[in-house]
C-alpha positions as YAML, in Angstrom:
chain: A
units: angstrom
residues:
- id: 1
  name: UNK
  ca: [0.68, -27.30, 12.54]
- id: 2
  name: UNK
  ca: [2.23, -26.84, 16.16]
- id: 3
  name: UNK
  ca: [4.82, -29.42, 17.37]
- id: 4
  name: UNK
  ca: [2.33, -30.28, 20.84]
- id: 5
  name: UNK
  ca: [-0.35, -32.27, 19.61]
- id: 6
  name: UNK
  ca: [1.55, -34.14, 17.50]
- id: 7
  name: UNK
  ca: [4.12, -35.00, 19.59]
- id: 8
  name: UNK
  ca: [2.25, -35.89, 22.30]
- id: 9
  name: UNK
  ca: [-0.27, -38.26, 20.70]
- id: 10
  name: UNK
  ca: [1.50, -39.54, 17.45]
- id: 11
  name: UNK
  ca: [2.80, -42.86, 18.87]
- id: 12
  name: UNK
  ca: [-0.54, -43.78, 20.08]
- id: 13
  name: UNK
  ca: [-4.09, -44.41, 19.34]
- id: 14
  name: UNK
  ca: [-6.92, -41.83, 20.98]
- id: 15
  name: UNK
  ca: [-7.20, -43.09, 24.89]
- id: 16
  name: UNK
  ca: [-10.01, -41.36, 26.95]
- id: 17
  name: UNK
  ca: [-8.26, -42.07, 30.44]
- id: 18
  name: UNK
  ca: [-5.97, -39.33, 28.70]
- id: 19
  name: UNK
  ca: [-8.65, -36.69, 27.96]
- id: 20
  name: UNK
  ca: [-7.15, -33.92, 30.04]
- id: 21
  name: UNK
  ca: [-3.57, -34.38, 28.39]
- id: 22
  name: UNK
  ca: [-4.58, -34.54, 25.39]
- id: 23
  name: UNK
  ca: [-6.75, -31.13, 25.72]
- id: 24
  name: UNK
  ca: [-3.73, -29.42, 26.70]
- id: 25
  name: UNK
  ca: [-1.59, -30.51, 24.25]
- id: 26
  name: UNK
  ca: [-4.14, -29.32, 21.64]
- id: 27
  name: UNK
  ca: [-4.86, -25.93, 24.35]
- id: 28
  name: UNK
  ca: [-2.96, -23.41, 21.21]
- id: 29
  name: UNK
  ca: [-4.27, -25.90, 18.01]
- id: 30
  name: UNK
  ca: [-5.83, -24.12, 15.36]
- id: 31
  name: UNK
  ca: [-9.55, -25.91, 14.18]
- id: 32
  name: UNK
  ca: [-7.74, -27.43, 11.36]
- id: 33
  name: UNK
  ca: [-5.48, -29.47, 13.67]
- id: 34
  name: UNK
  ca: [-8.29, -30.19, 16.05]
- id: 35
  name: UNK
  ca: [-9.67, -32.04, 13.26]
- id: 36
  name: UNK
  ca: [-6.36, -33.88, 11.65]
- id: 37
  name: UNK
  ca: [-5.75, -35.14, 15.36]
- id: 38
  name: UNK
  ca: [-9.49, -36.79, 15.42]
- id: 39
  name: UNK
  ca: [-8.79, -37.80, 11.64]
- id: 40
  name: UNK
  ca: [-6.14, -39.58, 12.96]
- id: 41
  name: UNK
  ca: [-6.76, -40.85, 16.49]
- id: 42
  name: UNK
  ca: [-10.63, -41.01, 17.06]
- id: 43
  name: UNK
  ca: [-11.98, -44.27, 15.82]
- id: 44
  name: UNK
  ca: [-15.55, -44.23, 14.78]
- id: 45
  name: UNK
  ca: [-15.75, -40.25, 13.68]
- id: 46
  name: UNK
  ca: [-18.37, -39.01, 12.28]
- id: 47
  name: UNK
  ca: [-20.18, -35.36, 11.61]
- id: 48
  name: UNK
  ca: [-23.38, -34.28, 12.79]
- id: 49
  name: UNK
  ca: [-24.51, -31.01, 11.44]
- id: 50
  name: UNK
  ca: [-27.97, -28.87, 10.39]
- id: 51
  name: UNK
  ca: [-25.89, -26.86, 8.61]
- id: 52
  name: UNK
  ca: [-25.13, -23.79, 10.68]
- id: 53
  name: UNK
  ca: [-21.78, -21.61, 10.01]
- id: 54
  name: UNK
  ca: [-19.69, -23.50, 12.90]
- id: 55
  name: UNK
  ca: [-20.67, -26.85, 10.91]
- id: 56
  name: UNK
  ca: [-19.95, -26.09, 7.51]
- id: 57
  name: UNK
  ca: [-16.33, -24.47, 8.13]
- id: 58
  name: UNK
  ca: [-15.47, -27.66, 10.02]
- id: 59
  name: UNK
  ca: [-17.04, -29.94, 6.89]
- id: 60
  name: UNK
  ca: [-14.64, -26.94, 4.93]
- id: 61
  name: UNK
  ca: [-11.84, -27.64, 7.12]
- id: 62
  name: UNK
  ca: [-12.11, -31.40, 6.45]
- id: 63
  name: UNK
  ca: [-12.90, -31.53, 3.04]
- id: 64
  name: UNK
  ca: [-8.97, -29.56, 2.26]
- id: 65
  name: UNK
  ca: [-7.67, -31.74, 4.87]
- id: 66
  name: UNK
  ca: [-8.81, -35.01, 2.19]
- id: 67
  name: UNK
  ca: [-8.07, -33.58, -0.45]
- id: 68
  name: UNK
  ca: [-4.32, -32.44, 0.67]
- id: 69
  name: UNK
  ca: [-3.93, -36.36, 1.07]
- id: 70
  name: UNK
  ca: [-5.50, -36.62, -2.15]
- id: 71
  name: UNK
  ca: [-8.64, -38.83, 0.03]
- id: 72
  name: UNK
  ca: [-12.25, -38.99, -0.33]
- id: 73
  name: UNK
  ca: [-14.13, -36.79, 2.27]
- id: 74
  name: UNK
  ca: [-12.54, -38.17, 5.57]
- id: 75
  name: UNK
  ca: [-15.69, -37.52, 7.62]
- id: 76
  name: UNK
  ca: [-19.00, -38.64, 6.94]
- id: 77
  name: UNK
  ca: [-21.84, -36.72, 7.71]
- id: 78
  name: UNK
  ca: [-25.02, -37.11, 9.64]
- id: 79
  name: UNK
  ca: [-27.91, -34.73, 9.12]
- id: 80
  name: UNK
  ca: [-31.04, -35.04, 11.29]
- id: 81
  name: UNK
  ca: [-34.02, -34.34, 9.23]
- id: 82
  name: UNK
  ca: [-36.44, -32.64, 11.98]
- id: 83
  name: UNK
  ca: [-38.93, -32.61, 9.11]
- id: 84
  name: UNK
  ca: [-39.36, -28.79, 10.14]
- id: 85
  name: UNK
  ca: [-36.20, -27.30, 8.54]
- id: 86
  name: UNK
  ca: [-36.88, -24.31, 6.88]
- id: 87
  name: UNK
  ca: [-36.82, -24.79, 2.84]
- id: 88
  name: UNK
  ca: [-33.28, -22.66, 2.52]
- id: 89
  name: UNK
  ca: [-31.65, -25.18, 5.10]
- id: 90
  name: UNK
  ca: [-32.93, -28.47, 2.75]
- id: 91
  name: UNK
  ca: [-31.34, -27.01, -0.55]
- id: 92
  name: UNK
  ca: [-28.45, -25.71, 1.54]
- id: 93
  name: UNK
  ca: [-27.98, -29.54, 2.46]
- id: 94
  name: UNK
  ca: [-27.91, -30.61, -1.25]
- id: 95
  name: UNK
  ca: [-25.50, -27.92, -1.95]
- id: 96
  name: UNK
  ca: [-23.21, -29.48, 0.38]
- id: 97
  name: UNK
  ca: [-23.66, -32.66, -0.98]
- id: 98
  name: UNK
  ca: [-22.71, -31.86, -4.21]
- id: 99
  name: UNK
  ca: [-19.60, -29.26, -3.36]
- id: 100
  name: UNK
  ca: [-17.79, -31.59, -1.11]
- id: 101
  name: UNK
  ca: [-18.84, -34.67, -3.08]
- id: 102
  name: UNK
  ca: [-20.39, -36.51, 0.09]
- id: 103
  name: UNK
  ca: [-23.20, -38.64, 0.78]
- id: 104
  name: UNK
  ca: [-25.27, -37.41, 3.70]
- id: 105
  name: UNK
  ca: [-26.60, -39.96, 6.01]
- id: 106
  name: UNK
  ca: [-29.86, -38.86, 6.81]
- id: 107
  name: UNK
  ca: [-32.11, -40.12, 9.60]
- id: 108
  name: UNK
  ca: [-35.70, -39.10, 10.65]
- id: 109
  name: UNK
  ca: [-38.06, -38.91, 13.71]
- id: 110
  name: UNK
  ca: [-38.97, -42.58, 14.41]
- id: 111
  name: UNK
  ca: [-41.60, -44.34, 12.23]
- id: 112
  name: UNK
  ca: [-42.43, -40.79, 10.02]
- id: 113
  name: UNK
  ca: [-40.93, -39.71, 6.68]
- id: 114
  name: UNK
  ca: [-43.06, -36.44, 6.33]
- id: 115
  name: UNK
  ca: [-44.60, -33.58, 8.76]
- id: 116
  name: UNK
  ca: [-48.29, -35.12, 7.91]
- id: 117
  name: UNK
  ca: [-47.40, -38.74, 9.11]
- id: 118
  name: UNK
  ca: [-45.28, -36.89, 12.08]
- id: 119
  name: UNK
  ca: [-48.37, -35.06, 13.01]
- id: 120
  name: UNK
  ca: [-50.76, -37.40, 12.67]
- id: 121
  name: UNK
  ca: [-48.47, -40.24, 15.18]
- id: 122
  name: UNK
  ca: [-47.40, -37.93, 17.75]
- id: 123
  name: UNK
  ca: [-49.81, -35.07, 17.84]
- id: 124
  name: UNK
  ca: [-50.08, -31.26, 15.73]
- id: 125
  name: UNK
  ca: [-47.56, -28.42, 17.50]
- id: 126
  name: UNK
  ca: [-45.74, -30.72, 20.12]
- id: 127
  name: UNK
  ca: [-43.02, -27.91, 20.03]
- id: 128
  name: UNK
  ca: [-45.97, -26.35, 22.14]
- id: 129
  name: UNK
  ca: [-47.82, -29.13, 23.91]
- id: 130
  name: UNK
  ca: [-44.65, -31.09, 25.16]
- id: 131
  name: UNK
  ca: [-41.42, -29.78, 24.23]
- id: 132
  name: UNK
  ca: [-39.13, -32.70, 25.63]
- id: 133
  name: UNK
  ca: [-40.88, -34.84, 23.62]
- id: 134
  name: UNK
  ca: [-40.43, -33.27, 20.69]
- id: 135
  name: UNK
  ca: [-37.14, -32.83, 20.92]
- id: 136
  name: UNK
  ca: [-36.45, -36.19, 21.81]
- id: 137
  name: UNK
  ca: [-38.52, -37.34, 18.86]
- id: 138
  name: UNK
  ca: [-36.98, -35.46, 16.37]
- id: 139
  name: UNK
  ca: [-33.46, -35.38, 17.35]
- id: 140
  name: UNK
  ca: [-32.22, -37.32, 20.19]
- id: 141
  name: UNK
  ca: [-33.67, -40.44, 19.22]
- id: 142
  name: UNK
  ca: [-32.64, -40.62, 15.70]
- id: 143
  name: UNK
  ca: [-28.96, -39.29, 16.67]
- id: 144
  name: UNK
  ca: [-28.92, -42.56, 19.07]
- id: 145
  name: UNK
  ca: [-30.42, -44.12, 15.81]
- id: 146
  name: UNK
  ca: [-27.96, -43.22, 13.90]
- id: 147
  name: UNK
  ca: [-24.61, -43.93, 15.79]
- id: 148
  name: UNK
  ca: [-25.98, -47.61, 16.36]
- id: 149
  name: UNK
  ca: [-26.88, -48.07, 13.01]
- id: 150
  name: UNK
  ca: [-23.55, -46.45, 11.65]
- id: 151
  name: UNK
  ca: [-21.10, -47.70, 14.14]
- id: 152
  name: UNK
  ca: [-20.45, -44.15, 15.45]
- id: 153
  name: UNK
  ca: [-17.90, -43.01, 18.55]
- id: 154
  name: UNK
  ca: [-17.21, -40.28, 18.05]
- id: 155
  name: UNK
  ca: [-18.52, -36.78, 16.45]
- id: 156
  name: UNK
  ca: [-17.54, -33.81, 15.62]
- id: 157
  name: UNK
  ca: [-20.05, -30.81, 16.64]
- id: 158
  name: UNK
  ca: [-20.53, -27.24, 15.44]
- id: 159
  name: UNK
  ca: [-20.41, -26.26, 19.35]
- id: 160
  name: UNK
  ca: [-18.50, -22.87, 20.21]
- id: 161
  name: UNK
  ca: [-17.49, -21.60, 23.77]
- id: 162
  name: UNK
  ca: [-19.02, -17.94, 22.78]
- id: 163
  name: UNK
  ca: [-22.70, -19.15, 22.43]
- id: 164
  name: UNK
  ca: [-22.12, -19.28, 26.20]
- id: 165
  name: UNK
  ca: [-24.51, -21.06, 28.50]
- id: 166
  name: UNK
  ca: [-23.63, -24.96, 28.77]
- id: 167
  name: UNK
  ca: [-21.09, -23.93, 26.08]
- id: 168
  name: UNK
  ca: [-18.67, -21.70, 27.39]
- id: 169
  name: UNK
  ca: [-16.16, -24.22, 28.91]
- id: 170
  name: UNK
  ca: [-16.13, -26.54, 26.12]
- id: 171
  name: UNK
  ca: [-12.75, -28.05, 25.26]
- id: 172
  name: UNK
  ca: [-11.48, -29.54, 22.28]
- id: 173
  name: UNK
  ca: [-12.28, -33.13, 23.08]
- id: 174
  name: UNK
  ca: [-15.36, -34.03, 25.37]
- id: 175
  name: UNK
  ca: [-16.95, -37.25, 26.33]
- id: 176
  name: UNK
  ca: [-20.55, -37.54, 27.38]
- id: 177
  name: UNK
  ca: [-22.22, -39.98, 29.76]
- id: 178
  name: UNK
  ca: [-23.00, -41.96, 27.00]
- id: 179
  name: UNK
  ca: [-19.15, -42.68, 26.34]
- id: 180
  name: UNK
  ca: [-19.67, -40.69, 23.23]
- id: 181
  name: UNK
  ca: [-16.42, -38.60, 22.10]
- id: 182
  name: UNK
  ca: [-17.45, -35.12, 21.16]
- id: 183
  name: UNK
  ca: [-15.02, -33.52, 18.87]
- id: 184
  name: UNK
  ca: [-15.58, -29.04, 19.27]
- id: 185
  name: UNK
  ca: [-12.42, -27.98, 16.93]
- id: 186
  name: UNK
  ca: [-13.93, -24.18, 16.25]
- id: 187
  name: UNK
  ca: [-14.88, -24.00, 20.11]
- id: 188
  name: UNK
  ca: [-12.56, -21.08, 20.43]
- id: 189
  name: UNK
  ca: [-13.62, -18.81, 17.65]
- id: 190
  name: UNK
  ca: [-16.07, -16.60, 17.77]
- id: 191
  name: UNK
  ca: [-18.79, -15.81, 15.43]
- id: 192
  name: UNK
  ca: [-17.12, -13.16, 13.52]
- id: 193
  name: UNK
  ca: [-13.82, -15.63, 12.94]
- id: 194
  name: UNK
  ca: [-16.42, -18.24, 11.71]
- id: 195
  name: UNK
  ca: [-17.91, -15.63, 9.27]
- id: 196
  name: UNK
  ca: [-14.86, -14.82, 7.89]
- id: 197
  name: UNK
  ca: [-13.47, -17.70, 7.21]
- id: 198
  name: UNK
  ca: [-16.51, -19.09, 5.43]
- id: 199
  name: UNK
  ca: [-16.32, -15.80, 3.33]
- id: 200
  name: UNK
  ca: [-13.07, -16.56, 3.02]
- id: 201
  name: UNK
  ca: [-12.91, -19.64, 1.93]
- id: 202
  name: UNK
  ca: [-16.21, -19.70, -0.31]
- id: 203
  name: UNK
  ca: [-18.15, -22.12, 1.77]
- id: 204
  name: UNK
  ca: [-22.11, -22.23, 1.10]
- id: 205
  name: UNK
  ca: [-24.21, -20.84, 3.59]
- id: 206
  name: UNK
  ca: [-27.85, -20.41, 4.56]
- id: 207
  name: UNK
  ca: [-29.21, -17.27, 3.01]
- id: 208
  name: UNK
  ca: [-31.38, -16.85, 5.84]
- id: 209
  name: UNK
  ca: [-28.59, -15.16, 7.86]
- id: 210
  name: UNK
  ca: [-27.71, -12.70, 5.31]
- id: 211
  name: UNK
  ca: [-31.90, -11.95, 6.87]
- id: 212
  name: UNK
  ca: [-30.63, -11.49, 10.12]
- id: 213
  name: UNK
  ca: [-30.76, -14.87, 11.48]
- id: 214
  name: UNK
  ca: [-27.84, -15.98, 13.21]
- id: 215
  name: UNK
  ca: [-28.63, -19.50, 14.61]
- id: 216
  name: UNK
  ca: [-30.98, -21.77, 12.02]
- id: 217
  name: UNK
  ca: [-33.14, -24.29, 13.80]
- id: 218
  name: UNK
  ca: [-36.76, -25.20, 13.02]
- id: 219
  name: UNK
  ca: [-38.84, -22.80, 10.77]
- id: 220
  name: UNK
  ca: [-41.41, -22.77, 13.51]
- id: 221
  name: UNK
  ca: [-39.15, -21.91, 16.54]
- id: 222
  name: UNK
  ca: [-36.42, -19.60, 14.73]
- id: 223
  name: UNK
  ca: [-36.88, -15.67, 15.23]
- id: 224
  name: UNK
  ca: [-33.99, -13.12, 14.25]
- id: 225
  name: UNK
  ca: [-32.21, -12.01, 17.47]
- id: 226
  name: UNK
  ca: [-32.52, -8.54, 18.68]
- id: 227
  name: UNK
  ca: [-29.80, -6.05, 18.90]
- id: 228
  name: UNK
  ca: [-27.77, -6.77, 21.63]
- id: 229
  name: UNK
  ca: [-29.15, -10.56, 21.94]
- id: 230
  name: UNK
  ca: [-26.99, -13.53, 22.06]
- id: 231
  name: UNK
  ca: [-26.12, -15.64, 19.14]
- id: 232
  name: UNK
  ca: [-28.30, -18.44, 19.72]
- id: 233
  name: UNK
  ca: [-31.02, -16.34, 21.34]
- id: 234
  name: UNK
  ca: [-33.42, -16.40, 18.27]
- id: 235
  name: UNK
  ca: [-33.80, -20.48, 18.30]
- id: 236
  name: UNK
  ca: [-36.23, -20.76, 20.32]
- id: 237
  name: UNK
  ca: [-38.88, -18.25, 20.13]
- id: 238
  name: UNK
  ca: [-41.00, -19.06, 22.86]
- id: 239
  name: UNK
  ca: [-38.90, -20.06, 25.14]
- id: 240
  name: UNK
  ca: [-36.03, -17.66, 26.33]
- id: 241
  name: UNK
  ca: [-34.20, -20.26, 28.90]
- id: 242
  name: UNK
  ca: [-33.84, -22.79, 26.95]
- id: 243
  name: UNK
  ca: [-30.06, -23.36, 25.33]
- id: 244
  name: UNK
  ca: [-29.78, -26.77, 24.05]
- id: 245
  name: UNK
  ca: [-32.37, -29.05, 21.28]
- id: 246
  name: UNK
  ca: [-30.93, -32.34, 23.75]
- id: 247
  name: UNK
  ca: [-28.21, -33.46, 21.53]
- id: 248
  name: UNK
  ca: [-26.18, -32.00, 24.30]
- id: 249
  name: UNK
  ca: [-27.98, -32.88, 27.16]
- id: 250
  name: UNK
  ca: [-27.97, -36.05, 29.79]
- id: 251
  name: UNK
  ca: [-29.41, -38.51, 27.00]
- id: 252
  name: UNK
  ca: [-30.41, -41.30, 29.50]
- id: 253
  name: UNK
  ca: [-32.37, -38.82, 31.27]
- id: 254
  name: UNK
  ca: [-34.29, -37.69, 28.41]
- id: 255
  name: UNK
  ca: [-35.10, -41.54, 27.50]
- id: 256
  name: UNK
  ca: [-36.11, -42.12, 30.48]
- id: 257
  name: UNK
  ca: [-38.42, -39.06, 30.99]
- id: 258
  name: UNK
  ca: [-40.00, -39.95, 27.35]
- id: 259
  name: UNK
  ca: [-40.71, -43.24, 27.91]
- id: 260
  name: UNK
  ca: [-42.58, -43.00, 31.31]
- id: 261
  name: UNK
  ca: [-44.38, -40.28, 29.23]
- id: 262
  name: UNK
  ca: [-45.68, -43.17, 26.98]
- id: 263
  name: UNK
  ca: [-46.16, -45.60, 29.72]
- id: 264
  name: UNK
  ca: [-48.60, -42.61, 31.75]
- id: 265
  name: UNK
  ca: [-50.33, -42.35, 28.17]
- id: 266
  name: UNK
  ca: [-50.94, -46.19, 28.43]
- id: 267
  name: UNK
  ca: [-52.30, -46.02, 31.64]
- id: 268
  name: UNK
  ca: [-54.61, -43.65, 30.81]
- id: 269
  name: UNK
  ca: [-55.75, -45.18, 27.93]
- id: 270
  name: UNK
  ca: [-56.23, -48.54, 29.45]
- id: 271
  name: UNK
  ca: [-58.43, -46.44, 32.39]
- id: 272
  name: UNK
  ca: [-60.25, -44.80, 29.59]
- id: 273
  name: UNK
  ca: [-60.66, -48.23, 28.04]
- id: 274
  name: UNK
  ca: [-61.85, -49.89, 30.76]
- id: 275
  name: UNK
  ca: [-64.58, -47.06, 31.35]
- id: 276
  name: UNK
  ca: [-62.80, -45.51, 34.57]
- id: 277
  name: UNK
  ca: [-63.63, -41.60, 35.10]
- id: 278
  name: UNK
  ca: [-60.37, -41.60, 37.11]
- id: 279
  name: UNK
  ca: [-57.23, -42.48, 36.46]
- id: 280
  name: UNK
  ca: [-56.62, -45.43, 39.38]
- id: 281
  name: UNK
  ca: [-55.31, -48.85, 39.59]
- id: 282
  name: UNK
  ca: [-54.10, -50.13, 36.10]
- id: 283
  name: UNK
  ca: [-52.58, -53.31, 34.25]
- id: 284
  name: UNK
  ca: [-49.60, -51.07, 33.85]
- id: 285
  name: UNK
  ca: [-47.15, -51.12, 37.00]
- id: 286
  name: UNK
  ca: [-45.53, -48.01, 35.75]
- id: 287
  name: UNK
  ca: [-42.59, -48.09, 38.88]
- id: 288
  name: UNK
  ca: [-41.25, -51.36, 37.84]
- id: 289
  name: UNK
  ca: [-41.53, -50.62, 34.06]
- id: 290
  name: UNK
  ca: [-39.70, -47.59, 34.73]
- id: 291
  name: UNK
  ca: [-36.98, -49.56, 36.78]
- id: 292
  name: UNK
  ca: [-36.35, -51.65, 34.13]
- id: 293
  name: UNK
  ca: [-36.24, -49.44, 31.46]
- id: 294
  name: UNK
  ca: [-33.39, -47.85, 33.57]
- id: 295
  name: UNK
  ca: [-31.36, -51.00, 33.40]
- id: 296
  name: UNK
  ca: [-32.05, -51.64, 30.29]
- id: 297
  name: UNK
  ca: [-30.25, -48.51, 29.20]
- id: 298
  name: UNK
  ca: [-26.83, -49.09, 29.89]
- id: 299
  name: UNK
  ca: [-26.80, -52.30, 27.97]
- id: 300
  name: UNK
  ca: [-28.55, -50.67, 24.87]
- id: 301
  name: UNK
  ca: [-25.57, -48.51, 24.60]
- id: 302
  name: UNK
  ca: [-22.94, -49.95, 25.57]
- id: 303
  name: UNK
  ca: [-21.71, -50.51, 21.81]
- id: 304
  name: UNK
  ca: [-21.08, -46.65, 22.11]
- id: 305
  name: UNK
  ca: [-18.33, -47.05, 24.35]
- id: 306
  name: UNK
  ca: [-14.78, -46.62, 22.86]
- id: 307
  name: UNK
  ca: [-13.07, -50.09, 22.56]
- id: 308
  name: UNK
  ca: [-16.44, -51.85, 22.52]
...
């Protein structure tokens, strides 16, 4: 392991006012010391993963780093069960379990164990009708689910700086508006030094991408990528811009957007109720529910916040 990171941040527990420092002192760190640092200086650290190759070398990486120090699996893991993973991604999940000896913490969309209650609560194909919903259904809200309910500050992502778009300045060490510490130790390898070293190291994988597909998401959104397409360009089939599910995007904004979504389906249902052709005056002031929703915010999270 180099001397740097080490030395720099031995004597002292992780401090974010220090987040640039400590980026440079891990700026020549291999993955695996990326993730003995946040072993040992990021309280509250925790793995979220579907499973893709960046994930599992990390869970790999962490699982020889426990087992050097002769420890249970230092990192527990969170999976987000969409409820739309393909078959090959489930199993893959339970071959994890049982490789690295670790319980998987799984959380759902909100109120729905299976596709048929998902469906019939929030609508048939709402990858189609309302994207932003969907994805704040079935992963953003559970993720927030999840770190209250688990005590989480901190965790570790399968992000990489060569999937480009929002990814391609990613550092070690991030923290999101949120307060949430976002740990990217493979952010400097490419996809090739990923494969490899899963190859290498005899790490299960998702046989889908010995198919062709490079980037596993939802069976109903995940196409192979073309020759001479990016890495991640086959997770979203119908929709070429997009480069993030929301995990990685302004949370607060996306809870905000979804609930004045539900608060403009209230209105119209109390209109429709109330035998109105047109949508007009209403029982529901949606301005100052949305104001206060916005206030609200800050104080449901602010257990996230290191030192809280």
């Amino acid at each position: 392991m180099p001397s740097s990171p080490v030395a720099s941040t031995s004597s002292i527990p992780f401090d974010p006012a220090r987040l640039d420092e400590i980026n440079a002192s891990l700026a020549d760190a291999s993955p695996q010391d990326v993730l003995t640092y946040a072993i040992d200086f990021i309280p509250g650290l925790f793995q979220t993963t579907a499973f893709g190759l960046t994930g599992l070398a990390a869970t790999d990486m962490i699982s020889r780093i426990s087992r050097k120090r002769k420890q249970p699996h230092a990192v527990p893991l969170i999976f987000l069960d969409t409820l739309y993973h393909f078959p090959e991604t489930l199993d893959l999940a339970r071959r994890v379990e049982k490789k690295y000896q670790l319980e998987l913490q799984t959380f759902r969309p909100p109120g729905v164990e299976t596709v048929e209650e998902f469906e019939k609560k929030y609508g048939e194909k709402l990858w189609e009708t309302d994207e932003d919903t969907y994805d704040y259904l079935v992963k953003v809200e559970p993720a927030r689910r999840a770190y209250d309910t688990l005590g989480v500050k901190a965790v570790i992502t399968g992000r990489r700086r060569s999937q480009g778009a929002d990814r391609a300045t990613l550092e070690p060490i991030e923290i999101d508006s949120t307060g949430l510490v976002k740990v990217n130790p493979l952010c400097r390898w490419g996809f090739q030094e990923v494969k490899d070293y899963i190859d290498m190291a005899g790490v299960p994988y998702n046989p889908l991408l010995d198919q062709g597909y490079k980037s596993v998401g939802d069976w109903h959104s995940t196409v192979k990528p073309k020759d001479g397409e990016g890495e991640r360009s086959g997770r979203w089939a119908s929709n070429k811009t997009k480069t993030e599910c929301g995990l990685h995007k302004d949370y607060f904004a996306m809870k905000r957007a979804f609930e004045k979504k539900q608060l403009e389906q209230a209105r119209a249902a109390a209109d429709k109720a109330r035998g109105d052709e047109e949508v007009g005056e209403s029982s529901v002031d949606l301005s100052q529910e949305t104001d206060a929703t916005s206030q609200d915010l800050g104080a449901s999270f602010s257990d996230l916040k290191l030192g809280a």
